[in-house]
Short mmCIF file of C-alpha atoms in Angstrom, two decimals:
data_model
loop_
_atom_site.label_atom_id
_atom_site.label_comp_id
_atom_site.label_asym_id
_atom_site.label_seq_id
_atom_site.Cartn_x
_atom_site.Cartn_y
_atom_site.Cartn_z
CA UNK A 1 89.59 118.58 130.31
CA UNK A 2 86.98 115.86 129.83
CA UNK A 3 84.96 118.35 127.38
CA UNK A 4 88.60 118.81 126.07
CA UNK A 5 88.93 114.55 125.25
CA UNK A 6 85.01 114.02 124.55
CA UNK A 7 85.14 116.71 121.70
CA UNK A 8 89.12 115.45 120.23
CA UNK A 9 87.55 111.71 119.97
CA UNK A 10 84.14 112.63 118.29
CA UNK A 11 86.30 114.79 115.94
CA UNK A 12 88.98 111.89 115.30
CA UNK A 13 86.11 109.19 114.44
CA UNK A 14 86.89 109.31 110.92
CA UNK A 15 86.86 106.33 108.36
CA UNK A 16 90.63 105.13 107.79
CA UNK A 17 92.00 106.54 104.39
CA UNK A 18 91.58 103.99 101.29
CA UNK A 19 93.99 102.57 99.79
CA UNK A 20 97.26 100.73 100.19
CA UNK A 21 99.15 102.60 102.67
CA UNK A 22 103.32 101.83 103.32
CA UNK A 23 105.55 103.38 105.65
CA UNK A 24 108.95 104.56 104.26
CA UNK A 25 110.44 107.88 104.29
CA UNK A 26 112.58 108.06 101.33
CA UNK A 27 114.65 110.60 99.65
CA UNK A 28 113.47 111.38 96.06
CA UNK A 29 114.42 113.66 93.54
CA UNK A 30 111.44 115.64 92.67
CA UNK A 31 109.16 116.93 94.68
CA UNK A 32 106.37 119.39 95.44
CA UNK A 33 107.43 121.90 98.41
CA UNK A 34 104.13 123.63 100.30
CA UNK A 35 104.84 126.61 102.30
CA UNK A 36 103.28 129.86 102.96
CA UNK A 37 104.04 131.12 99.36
CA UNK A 38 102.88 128.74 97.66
CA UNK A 39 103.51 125.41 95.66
CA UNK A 40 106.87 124.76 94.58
CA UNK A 41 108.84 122.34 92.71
CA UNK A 42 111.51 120.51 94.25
CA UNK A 43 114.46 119.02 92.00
CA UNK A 44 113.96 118.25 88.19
CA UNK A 45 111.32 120.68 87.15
CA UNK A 46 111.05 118.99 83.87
CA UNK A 47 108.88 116.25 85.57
CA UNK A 48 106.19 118.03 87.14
CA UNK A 49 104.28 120.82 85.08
CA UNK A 50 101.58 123.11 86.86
CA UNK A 51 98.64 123.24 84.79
CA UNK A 52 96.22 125.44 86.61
CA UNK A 53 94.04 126.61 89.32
CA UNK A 54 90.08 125.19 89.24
CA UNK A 55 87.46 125.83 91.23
CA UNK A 56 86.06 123.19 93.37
CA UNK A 57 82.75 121.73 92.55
CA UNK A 58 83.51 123.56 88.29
CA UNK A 59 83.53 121.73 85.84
CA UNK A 60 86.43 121.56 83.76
CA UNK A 61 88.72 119.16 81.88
CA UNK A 62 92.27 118.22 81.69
CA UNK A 63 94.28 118.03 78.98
CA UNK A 64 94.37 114.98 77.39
CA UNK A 65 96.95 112.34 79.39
CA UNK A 66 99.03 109.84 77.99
CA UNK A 67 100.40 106.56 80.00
CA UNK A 68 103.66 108.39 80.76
CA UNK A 69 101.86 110.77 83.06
CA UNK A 70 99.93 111.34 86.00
CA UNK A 71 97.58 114.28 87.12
CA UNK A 72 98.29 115.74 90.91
CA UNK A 73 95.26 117.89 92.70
CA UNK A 74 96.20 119.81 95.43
CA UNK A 75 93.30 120.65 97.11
CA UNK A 76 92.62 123.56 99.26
CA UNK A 77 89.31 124.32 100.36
CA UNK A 78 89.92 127.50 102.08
CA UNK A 79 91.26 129.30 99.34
CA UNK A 80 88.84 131.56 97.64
CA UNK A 81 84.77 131.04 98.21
CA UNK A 82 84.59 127.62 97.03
CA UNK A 83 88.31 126.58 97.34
CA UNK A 84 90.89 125.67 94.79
CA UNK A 85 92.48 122.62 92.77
CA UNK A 86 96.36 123.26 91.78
CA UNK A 87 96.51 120.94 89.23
CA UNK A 88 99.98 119.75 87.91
CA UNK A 89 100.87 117.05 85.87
CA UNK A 90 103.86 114.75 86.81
CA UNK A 91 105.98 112.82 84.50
CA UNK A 92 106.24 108.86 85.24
CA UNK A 93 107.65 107.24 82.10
CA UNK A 94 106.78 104.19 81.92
CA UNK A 95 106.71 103.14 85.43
CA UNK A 96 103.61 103.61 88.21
CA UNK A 97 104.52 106.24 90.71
CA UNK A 98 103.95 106.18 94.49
CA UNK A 99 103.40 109.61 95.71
CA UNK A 100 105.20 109.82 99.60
CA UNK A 101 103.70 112.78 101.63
CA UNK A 102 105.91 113.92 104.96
CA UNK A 103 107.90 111.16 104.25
CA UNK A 104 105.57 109.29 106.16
CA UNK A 105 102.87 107.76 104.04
CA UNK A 106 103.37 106.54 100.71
CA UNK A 107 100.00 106.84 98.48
CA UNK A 108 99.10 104.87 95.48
CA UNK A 109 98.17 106.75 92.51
CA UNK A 110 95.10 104.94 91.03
CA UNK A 111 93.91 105.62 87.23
CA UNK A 112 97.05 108.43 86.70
CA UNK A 113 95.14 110.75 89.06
CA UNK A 114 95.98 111.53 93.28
CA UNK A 115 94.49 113.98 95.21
CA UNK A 116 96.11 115.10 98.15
CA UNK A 117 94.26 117.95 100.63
CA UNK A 118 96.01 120.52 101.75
CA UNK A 119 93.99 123.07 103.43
CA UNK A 120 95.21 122.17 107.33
CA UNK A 121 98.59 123.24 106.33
CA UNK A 122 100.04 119.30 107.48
CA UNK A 123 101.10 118.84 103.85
CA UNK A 124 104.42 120.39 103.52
CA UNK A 125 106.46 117.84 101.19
CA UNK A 126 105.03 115.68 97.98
CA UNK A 127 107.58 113.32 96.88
CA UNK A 128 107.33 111.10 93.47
CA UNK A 129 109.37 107.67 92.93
CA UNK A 130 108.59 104.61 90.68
CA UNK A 131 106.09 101.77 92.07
CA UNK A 132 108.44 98.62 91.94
CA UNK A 133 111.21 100.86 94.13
CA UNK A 134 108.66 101.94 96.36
CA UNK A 135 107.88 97.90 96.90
CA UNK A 136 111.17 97.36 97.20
CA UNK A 137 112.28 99.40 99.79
CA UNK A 138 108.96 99.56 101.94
CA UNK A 139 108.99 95.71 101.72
CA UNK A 140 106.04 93.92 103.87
CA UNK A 141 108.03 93.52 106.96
CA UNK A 142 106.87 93.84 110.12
CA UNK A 143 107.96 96.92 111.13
CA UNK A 144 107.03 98.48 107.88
CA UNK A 145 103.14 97.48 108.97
CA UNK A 146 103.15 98.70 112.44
CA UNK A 147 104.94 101.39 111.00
CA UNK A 148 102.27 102.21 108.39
CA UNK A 149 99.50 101.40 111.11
CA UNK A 150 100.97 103.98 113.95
CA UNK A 151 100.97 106.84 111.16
CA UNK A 152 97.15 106.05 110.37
CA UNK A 153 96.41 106.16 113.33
CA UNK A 154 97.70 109.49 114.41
CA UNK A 155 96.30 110.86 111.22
CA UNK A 156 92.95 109.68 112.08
CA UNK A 157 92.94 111.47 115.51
CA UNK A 158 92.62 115.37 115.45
CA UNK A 159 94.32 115.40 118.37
CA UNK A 160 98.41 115.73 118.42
CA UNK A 161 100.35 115.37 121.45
CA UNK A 162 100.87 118.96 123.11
CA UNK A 163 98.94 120.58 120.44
CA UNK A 164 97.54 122.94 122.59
CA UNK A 165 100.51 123.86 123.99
CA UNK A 166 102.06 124.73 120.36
CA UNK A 167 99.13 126.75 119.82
CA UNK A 168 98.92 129.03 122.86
CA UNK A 169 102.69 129.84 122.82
CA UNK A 170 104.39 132.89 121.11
CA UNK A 171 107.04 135.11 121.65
CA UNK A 172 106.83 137.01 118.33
CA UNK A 173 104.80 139.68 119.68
CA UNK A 174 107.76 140.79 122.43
CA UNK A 175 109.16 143.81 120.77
CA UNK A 176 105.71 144.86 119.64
CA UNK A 177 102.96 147.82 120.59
CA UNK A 178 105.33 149.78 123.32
CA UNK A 179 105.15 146.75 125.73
CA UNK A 180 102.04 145.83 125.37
CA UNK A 181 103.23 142.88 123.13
CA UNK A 182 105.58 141.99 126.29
CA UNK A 183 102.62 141.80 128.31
CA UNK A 184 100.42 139.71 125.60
CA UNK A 185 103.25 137.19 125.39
CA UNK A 186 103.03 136.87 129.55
CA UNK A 187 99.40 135.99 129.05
CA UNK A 188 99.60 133.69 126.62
CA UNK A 189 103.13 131.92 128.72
CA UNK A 190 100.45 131.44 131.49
CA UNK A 191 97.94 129.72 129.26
CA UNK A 192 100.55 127.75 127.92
CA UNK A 193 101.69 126.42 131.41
CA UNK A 194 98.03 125.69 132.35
CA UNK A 195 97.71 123.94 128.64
CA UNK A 196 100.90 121.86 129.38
CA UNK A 197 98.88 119.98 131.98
CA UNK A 198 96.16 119.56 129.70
CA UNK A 199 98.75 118.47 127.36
CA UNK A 200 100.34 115.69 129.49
CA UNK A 201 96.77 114.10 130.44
CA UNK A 202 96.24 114.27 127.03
CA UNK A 203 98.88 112.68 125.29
CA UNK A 204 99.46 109.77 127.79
CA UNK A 205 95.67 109.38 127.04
CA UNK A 206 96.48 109.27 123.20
CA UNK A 207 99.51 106.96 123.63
CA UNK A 208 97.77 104.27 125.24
CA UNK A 209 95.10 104.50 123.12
CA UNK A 210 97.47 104.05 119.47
CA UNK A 211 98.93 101.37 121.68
CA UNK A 212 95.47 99.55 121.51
CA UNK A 213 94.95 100.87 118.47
CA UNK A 214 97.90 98.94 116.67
CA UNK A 215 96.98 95.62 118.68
CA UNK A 216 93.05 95.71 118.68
CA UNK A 217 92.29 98.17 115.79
CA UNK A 218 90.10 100.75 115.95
CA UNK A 219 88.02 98.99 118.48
CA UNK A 220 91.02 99.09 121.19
CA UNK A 221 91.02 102.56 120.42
CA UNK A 222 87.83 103.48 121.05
CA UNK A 223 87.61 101.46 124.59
CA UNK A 224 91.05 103.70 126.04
CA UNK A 225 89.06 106.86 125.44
CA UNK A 226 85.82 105.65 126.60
CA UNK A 227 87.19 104.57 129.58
CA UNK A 228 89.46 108.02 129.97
CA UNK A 229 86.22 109.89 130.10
CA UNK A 230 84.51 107.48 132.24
CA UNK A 231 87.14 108.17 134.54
CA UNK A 232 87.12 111.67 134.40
CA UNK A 233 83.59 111.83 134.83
CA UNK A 234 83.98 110.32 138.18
CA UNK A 235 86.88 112.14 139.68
CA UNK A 236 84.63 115.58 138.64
CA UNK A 237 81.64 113.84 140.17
CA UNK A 238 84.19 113.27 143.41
CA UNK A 239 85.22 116.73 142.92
CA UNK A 240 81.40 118.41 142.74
CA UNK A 241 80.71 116.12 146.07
CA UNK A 242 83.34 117.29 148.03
CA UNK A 243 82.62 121.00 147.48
#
């Protein structure tokens, strides 16, 4: 489990996202869907236009864009050799648009151009809504900033409470191969009840640590999982002595 922690906090050491971040799930009109078949469009089609698929790293250029418009890249590097762009160009009017993702974080679009990456599969919901309503309702309250601050720093960790749980269970295979799909799923129900305790160590880890994170930064962070494997180094010292 320490190997576990050690190798989830070197992988969640990554630089905090740019930009102005707010916290305000909203319900919007129009919106870009992402699910297994693709990219959809959510509400009034009129307002978002796909305008291709682009190789990452090719060069190629837009169409020309006017100040009623904004350009969306939808970036997913697994896709193909090189990955792909799905371009699509959104219609703003005259106002700025925030672009909400999840619901969760609200992203300002900078020069008429966002791009969002999609190749974990987190991004299921892109939602569009004007700049000065975005303001509005976020506000600078408080809550709104710890808010904002807890769902940066969750995205900043590559660890999710009972992750590994959610990935060693699955029943789908039950009905499957003349019972030998029963017998995978009992294998991977008794990985998923040793995982669970792995799990529980885990996230009460994580808590504490975005607990520090939202009152000492980053730095606060950092010290709760330090001293997490510090301590798990000496109860499997403890362990490795008493055998």
């Amino acid at each position: 489990m320490m190997l576990v922690l050690l190798v989830l906090v070197l992988a969640g050491c990554d630089p905090e996202a740019e930009g102005k971040v707010r916290y305000k799930p909203v319900l919007l009109p129009v919106a870009l869907t992402v699910g297994p078949d693709g990219v959809a469009v959510e509400g009034e089609t009129s307002f978002i236009t796909p305008i291709g698929e682009f190789s990452i790293g090719a060069e190629y250029s837009l169409p020309p864009r006017d100040g009623s418009t904004i350009y969306v890249l939808l970036r997913d590097r697994k896709q193909g050799k090189t990955g792909f762009d799905k371009v699509f160009r959104v219609q703003a009017g005259r106002d700025q648009l925030t672009v909400v993702v999840n619901g969760k974080t609200t992203i300002q679009v900078k020069d008429g151009q966002v791009l969002i990456d999609i190749t974990g599969g987190a991004v299921k919901k892109i939602q569009f809504k004007p700049m000065e309503a975005g303001a509005k309702e976020g506000g600078d309250s408080f809550l709104v900033r710890v808010g904002a601050k807890w769902s940066k720093g969750w995205e900043a960790s590559l660890y999710k409470p009972f992750m590994l749980t959610r990935w060693a269970y699955d029943d789908s295979t039950i009905d499957k191969w003349c019972g030998l799909g029963f017998a995978w799923f009992l294998l991977r129900l008794a990985l998923t009840l040793v995982l669970l305790l792995v799990d529980l160590v885990l996230s009460s880890i994580f808590l504490v640590a975005q607990i520090a994170y939202l009152i000492f930064d980053g730095t606060g962070r950092n010290v709760v999982w330090g001293v997490a494997i510090l301590l798990m180094l000496v109860v499997g010292l403890g362990w490795a002595r008493l055998a």
